[in-house]
CSV table of C-alpha atoms and ligand atoms in Angstrom, one decimal:
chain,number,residue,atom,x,y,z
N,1,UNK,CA,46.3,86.6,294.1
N,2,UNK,CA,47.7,89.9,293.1
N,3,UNK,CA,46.0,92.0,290.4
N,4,UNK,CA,48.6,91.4,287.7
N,5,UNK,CA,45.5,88.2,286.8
N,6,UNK,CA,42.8,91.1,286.2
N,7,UNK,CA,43.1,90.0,283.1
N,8,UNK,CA,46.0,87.3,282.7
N,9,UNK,CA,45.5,86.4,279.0
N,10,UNK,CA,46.4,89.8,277.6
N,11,UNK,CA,49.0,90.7,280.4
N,12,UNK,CA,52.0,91.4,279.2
N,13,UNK,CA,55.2,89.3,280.2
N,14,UNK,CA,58.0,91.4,280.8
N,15,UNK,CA,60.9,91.5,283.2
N,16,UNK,CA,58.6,93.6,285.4
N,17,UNK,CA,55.6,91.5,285.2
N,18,UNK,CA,57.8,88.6,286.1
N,19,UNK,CA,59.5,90.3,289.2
N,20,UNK,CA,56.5,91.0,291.0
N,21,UNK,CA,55.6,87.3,292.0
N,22,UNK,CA,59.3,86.1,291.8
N,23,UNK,CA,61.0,87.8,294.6
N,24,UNK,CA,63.6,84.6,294.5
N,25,UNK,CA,64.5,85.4,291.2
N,26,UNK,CA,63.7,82.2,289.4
N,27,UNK,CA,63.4,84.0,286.2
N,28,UNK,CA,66.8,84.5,286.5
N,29,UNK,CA,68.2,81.2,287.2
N,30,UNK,CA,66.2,80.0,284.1
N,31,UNK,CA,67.6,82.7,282.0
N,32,UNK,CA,71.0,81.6,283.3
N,33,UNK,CA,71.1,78.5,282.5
N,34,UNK,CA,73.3,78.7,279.6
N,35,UNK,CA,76.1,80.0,282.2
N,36,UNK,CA,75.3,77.0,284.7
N,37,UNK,CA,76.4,75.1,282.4
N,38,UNK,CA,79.4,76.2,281.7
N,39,UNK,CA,80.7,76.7,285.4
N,40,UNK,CA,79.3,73.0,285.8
N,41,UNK,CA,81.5,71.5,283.1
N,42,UNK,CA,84.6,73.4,285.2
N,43,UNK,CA,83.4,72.5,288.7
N,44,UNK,CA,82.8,68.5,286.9
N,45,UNK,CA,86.2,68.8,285.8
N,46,UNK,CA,87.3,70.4,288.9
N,47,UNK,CA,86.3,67.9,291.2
N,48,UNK,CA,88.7,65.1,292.0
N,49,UNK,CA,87.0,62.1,290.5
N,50,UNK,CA,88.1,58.5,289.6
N,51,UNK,CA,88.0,56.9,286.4
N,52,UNK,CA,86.2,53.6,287.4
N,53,UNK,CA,84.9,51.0,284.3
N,54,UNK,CA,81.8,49.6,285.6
N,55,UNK,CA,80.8,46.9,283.1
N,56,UNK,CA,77.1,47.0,284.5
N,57,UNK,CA,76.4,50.1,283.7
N,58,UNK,CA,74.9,53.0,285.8
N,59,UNK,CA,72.1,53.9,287.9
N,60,UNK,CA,71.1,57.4,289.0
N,61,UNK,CA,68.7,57.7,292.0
N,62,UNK,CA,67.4,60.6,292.8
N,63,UNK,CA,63.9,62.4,293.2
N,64,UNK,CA,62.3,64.9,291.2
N,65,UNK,CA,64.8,68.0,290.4
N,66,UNK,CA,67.5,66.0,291.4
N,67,UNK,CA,66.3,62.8,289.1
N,68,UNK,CA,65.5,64.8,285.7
N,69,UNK,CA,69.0,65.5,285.2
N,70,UNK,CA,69.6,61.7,284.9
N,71,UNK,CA,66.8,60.8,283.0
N,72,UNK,CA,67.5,64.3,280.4
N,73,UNK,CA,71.5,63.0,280.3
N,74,UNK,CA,70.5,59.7,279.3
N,75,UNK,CA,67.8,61.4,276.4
N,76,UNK,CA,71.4,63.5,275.1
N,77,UNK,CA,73.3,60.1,275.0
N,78,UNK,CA,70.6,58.6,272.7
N,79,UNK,CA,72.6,55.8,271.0
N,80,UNK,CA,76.1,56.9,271.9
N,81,UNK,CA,75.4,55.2,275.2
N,82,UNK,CA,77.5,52.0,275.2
N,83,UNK,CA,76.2,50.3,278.5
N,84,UNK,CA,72.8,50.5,280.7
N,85,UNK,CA,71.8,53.7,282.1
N,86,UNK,CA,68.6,53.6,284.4
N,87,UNK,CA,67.4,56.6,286.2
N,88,UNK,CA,65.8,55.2,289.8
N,89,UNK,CA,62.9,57.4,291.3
N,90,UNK,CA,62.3,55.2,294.7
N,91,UNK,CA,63.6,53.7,297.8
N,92,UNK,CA,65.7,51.4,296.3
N,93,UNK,CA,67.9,51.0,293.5
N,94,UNK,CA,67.2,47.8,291.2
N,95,UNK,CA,68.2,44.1,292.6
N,96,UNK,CA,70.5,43.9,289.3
N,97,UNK,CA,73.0,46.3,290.6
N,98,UNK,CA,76.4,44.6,291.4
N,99,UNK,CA,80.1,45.8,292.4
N,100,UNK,CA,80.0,46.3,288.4
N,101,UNK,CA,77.1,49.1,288.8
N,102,UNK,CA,78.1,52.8,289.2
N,103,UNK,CA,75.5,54.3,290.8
N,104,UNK,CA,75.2,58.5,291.3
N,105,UNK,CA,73.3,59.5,294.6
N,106,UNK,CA,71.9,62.6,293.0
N,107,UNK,CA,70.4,65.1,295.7
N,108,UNK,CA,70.4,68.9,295.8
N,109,UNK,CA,70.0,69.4,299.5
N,110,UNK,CA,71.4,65.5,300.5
N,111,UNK,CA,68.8,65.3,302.8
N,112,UNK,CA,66.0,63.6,300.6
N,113,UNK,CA,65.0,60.2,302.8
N,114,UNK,CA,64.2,58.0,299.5
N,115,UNK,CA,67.8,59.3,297.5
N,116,UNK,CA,69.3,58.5,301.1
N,117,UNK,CA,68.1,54.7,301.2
N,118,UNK,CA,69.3,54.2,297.7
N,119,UNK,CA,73.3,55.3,299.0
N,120,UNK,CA,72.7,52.8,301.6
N,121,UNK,CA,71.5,50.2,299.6
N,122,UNK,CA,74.1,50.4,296.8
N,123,UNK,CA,76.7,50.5,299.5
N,124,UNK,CA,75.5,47.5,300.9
N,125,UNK,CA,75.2,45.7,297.1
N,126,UNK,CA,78.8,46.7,296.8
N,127,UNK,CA,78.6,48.9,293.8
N,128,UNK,CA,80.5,51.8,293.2
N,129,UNK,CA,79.3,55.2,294.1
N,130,UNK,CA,79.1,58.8,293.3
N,131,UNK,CA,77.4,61.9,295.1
N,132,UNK,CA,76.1,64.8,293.7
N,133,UNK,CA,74.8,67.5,296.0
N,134,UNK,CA,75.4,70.8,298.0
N,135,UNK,CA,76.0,69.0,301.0
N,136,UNK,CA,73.4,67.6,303.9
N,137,UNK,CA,73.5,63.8,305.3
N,138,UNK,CA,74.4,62.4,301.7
N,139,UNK,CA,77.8,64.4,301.4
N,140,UNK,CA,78.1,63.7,305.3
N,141,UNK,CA,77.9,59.9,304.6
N,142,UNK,CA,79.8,60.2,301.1
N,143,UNK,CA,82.9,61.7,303.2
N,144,UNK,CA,83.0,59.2,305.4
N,145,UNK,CA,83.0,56.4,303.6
N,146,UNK,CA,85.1,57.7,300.9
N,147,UNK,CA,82.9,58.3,297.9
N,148,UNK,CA,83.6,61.0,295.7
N,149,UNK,CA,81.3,64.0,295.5
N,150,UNK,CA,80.8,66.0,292.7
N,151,UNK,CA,80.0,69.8,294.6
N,152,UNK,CA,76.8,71.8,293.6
N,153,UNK,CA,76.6,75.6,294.3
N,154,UNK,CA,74.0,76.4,296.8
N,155,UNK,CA,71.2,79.1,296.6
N,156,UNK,CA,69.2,77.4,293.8
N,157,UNK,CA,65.6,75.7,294.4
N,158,UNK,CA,66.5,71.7,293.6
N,159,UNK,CA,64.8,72.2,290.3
N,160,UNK,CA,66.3,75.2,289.0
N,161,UNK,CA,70.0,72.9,289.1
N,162,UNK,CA,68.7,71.3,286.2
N,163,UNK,CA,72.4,72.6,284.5
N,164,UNK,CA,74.6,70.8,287.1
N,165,UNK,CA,72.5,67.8,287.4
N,166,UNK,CA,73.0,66.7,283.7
N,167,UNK,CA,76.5,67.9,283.6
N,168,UNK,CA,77.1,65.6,286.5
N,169,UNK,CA,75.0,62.7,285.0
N,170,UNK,CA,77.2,62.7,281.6
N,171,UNK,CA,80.9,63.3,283.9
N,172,UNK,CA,80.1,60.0,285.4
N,173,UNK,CA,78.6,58.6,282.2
N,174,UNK,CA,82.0,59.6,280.7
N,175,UNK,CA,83.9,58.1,284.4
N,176,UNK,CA,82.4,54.7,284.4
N,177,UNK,CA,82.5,53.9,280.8
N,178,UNK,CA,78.8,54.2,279.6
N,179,UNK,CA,79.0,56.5,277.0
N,180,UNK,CA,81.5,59.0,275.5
N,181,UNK,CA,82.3,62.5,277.0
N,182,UNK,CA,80.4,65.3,275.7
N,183,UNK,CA,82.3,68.3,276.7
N,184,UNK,CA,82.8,70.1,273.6
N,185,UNK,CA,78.8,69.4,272.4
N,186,UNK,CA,77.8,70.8,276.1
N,187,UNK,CA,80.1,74.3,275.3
N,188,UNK,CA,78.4,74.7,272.0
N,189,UNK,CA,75.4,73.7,273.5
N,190,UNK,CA,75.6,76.7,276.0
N,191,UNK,CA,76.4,79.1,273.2
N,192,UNK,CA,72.9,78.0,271.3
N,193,UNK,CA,70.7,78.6,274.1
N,194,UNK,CA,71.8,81.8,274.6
N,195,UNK,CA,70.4,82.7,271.3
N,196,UNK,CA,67.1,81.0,272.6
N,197,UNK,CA,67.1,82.8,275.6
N,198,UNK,CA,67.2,86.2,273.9
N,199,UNK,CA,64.5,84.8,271.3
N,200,UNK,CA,62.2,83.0,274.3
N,201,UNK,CA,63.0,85.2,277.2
N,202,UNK,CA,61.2,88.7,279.2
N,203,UNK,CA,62.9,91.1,276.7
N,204,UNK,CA,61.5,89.0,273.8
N,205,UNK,CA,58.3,90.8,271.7
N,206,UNK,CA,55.0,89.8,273.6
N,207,UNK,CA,53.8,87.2,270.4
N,208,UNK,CA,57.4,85.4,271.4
N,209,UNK,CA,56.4,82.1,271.4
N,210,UNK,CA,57.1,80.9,275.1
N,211,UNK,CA,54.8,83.9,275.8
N,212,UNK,CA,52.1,82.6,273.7
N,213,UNK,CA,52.5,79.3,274.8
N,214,UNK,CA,52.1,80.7,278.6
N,215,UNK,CA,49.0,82.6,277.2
N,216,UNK,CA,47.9,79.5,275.6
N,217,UNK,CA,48.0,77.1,278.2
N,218,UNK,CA,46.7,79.4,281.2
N,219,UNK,CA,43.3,78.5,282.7
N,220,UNK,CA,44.3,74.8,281.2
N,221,UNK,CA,45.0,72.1,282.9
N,222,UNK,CA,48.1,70.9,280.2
N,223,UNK,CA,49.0,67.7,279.0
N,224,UNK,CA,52.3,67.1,277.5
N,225,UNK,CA,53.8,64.2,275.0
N,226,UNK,CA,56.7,63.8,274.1
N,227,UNK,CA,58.6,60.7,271.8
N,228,UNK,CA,61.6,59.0,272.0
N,229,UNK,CA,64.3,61.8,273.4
N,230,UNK,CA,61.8,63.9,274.0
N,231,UNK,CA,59.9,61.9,277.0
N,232,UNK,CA,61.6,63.6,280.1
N,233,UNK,CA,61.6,66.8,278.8
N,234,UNK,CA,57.9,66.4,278.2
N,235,UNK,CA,57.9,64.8,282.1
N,236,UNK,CA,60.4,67.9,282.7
N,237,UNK,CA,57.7,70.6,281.6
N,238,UNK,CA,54.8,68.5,283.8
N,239,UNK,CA,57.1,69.0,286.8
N,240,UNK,CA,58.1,72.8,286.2
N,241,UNK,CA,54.4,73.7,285.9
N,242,UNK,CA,53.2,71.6,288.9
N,243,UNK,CA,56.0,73.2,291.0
N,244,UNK,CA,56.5,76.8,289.1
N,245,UNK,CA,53.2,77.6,288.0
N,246,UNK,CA,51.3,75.5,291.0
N,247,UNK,CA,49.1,73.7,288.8
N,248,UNK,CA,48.3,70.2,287.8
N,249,UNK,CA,50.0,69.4,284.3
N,250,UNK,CA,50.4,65.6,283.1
N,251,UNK,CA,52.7,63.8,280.4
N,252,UNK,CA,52.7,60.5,279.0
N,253,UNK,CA,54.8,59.5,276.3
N,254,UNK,CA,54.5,58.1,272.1
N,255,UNK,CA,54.0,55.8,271.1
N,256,UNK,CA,52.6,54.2,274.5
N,257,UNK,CA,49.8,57.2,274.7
N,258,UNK,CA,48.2,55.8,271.3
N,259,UNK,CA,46.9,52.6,273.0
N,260,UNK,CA,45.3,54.6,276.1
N,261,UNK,CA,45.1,58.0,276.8
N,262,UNK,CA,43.9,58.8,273.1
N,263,UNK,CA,40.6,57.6,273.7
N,264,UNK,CA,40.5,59.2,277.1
N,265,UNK,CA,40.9,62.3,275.1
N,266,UNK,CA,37.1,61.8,274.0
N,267,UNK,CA,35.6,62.8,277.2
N,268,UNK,CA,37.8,65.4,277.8
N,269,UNK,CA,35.8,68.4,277.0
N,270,UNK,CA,32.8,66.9,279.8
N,271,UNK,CA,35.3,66.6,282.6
N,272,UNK,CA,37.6,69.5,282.1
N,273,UNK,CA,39.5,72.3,280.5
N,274,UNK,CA,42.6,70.3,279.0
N,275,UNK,CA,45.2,71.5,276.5
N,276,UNK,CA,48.0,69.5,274.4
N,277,UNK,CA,51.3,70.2,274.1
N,278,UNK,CA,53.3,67.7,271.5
N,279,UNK,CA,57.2,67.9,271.6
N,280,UNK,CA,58.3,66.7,268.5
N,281,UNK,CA,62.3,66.2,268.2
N,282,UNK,CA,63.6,67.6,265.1
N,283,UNK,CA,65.9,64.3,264.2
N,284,UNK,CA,62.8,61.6,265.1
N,285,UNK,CA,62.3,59.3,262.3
N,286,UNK,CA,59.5,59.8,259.8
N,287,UNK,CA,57.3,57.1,261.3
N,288,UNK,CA,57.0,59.1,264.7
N,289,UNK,CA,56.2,62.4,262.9
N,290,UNK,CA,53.5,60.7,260.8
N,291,UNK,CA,52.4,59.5,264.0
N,292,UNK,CA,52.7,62.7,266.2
N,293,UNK,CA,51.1,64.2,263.4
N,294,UNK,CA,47.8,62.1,263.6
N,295,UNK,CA,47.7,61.8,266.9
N,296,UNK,CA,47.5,65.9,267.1
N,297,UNK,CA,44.9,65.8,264.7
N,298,UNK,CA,42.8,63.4,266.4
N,299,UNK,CA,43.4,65.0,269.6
N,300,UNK,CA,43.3,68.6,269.2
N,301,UNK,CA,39.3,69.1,268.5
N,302,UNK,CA,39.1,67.8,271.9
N,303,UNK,CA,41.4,70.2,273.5
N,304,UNK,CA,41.1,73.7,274.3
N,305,UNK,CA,44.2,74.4,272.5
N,306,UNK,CA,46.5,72.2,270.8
N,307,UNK,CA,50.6,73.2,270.3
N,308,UNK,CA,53.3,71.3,268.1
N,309,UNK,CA,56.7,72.6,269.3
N,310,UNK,CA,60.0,71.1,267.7
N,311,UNK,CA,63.6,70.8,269.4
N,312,UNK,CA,66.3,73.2,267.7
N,313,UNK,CA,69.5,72.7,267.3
N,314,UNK,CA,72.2,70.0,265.8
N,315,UNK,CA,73.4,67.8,268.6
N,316,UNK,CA,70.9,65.7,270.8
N,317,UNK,CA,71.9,68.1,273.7
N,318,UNK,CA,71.0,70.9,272.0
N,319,UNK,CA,68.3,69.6,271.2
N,320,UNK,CA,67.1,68.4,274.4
N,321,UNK,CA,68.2,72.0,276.0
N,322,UNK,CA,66.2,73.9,273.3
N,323,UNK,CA,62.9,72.1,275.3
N,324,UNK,CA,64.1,72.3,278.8
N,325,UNK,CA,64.5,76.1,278.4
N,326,UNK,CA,61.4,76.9,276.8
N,327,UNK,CA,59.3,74.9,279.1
N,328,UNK,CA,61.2,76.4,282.1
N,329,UNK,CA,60.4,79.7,280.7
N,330,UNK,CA,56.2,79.0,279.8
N,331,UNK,CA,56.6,77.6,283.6
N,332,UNK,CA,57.4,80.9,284.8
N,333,UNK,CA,55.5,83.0,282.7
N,334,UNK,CA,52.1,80.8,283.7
N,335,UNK,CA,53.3,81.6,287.0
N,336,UNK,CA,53.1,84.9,286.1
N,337,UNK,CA,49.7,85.0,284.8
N,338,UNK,CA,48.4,83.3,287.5
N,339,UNK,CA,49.6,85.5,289.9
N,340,UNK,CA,51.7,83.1,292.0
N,341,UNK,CA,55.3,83.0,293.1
N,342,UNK,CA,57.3,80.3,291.1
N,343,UNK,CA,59.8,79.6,293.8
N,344,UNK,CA,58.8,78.0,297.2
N,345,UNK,CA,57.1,74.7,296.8
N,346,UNK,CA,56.0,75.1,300.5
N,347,UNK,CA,53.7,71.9,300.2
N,348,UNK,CA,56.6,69.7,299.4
N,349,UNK,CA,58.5,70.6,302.3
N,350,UNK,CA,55.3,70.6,304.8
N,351,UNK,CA,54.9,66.7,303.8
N,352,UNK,CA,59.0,66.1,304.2
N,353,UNK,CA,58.7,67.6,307.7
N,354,UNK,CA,55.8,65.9,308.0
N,355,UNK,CA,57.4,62.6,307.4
N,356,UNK,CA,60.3,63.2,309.0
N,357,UNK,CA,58.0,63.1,312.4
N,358,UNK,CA,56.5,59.7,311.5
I,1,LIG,C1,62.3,71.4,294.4
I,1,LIG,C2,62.3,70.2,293.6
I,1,LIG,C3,62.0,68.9,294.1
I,1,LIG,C4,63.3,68.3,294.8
I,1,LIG,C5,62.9,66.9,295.4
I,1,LIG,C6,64.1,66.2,295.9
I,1,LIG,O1,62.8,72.5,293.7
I,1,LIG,O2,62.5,70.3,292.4
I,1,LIG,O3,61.5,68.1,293.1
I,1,LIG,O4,64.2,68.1,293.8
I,1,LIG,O5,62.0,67.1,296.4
I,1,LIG,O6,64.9,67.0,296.7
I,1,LIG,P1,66.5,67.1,296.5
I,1,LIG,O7,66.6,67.6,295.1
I,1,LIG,O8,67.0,68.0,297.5
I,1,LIG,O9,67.0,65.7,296.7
């Protein structure tokens, strides 16, 4: 640890501060992300894809960065989508999947073993693919059998993609039928965060409030609930601090948290040094804010600090955006404050290699 954590709490959070444990420049990529998404509604568009009506629906297997994008496209569809759309985490895709399933292969690097297994296995189920990813075994495989692949750019950590990985979610959405295109919604989108980036970002006063949330949450081991369209960003800001700020951070989800962890909250203060975060959506009906709102209050004694946050913006993907960037950014900034560099995730790739040996 470097001596920027003498005394993290007070430490200021500026471009400077950052730089000195992010030599990769993950800062950056966050800050960028209104851009990404931009060049990833021209490279979606760009790429040569075919229009195929699948009447089952679509699956998207991936792994971690490579998943979220899925899960957060499905969370901007909300109701507009038309058909299923299940985002698969594991070795296998779902025994439901027919030659009427669409299923993306979503990998950054196309080398991730479990992402792999699902190609495979949809190939041999007879459903229709897509790939998205930089390249690796997965676009090897994709080329040779003739599945289209939707390109990624290289250079980014898996998880800092987050842009192209939704973008490529809602193309094929669009491609196979399961819910309408959101192009214009994803432009406007990308104009709105920009004001949240100069509003959350470095060059932002130090009581900004992704800074205080950093501030907030730092010596905390943070748990996160979100409701309804909210639930993968909240499992979106677990990730980013487990892999950004090298912590533990957990999220579990409304109204499903009210019949179990709630009463785990009791004991919290004898086993640990926990904090709450609630994302609350904007647009959620009344009866999920009177709920968020009791919840917090029965919650938040036993926490070391307690933080509502809201989504901003009109459409759903605004919305959802306006949380994926400011939990990126409190990712970063606890990075910061601890003292640690937000970009390798050196442990993940010891236990791939390790694997790969097995
Ligand atoms: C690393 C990261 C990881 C990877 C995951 C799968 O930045 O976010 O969660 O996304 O290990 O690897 P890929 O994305 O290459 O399939």
């Amino acid at each position: 640890m470097s001596d920027v954590t003498a005394t993290p709490a007070a430490h200021e959070l500026s471009r400077e501060q950052v730089a000195r444990v992010d030599p990769s420049g993950q800062l950056g990529d966050v800050l960028a992300l209104p851009d990404q998404l931009r060049d990833a509604l021209w490279r979606a568009e760009s790429a040569i894809m075919q229009d195929w009506d699948t009447s089952a629906g679509l699956v998207v297997a991936g792994m971690g960065g490579s998943a979220i994008g899925g899960a957060l496209a499905r969370a901007a569809l909300g109701d507009h989508a038309s058909r299923p759309i299940f985002v698969t985490r594991a070795y296998g895709i779902p025994a439901w999947t027919t030659p009427d399933t669409m299923v993306l292969c979503a990998s950054y690097s196309g080398e991730t073993e479990e992402t792999l297994a699902c190609y495979e296995s949809a190939g041999a189920l007879g459903a229709k693919r897509t790939v998205v990813t930089t390249g690796g075994r997965l676009a090897e495989m994709a080329r040779a059998d003739g599945v289209p692949v939707i390109p990624l750019p290289a250079g980014f950590q898996p998880r800092a993609a987050v842009a192209y990985m939704i973008v490529a979610a809602l193309e094929v959405v669009a491609l196979c039928g399961a819910g309408p295109r959101l192009t214009s919604e994803i432009d406007v989108a990308a104009s709105h965060l920009e004001q949240l980036v100069t509003e959350w970002g470095p060059d932002a006063p130090e009581d900004s409030l992704a800074k205080d949330l950093a501030r907030g949450l730092f010596g905390t081991t943070p748990v996160i609930a979100g409701a309804g369209l909210t639930v993968p960003i909240a499992y979106r800001w677990k990730t980013q601090i487990n892999e950004n700020a090298k912590q533990p951070c957990f999220s579990h989800e409304l109204p499903e948290l009210d019949h179990n962890e709630l009463a785990g909250w009791e004991g919290a203060h004898e086993v640990g040094r926990f904090s709450a975060v609630f994302l609350d959506d904007s647009d959620a009906t009344p009866r999920v804010k009177q709920r968020m709102d009791l919840t917090e209050q029965m919650i938040a004694g036993n926490a070391v600090a307690s933080f509502r946050l809201e989504t901003r913006g009109q459409t759903a993907i605004e919305r959802v955006l306006s949380l994926v960037l400011l939990g990126d950014l409190v990712s970063i900034y606890l990075a910061t404050l601890r003292g640690v560099d937000p970009g390798p995730v050196k442990v993940l790739d010891d236990l791939k290699a390790a694997l790969a040996k097995l």
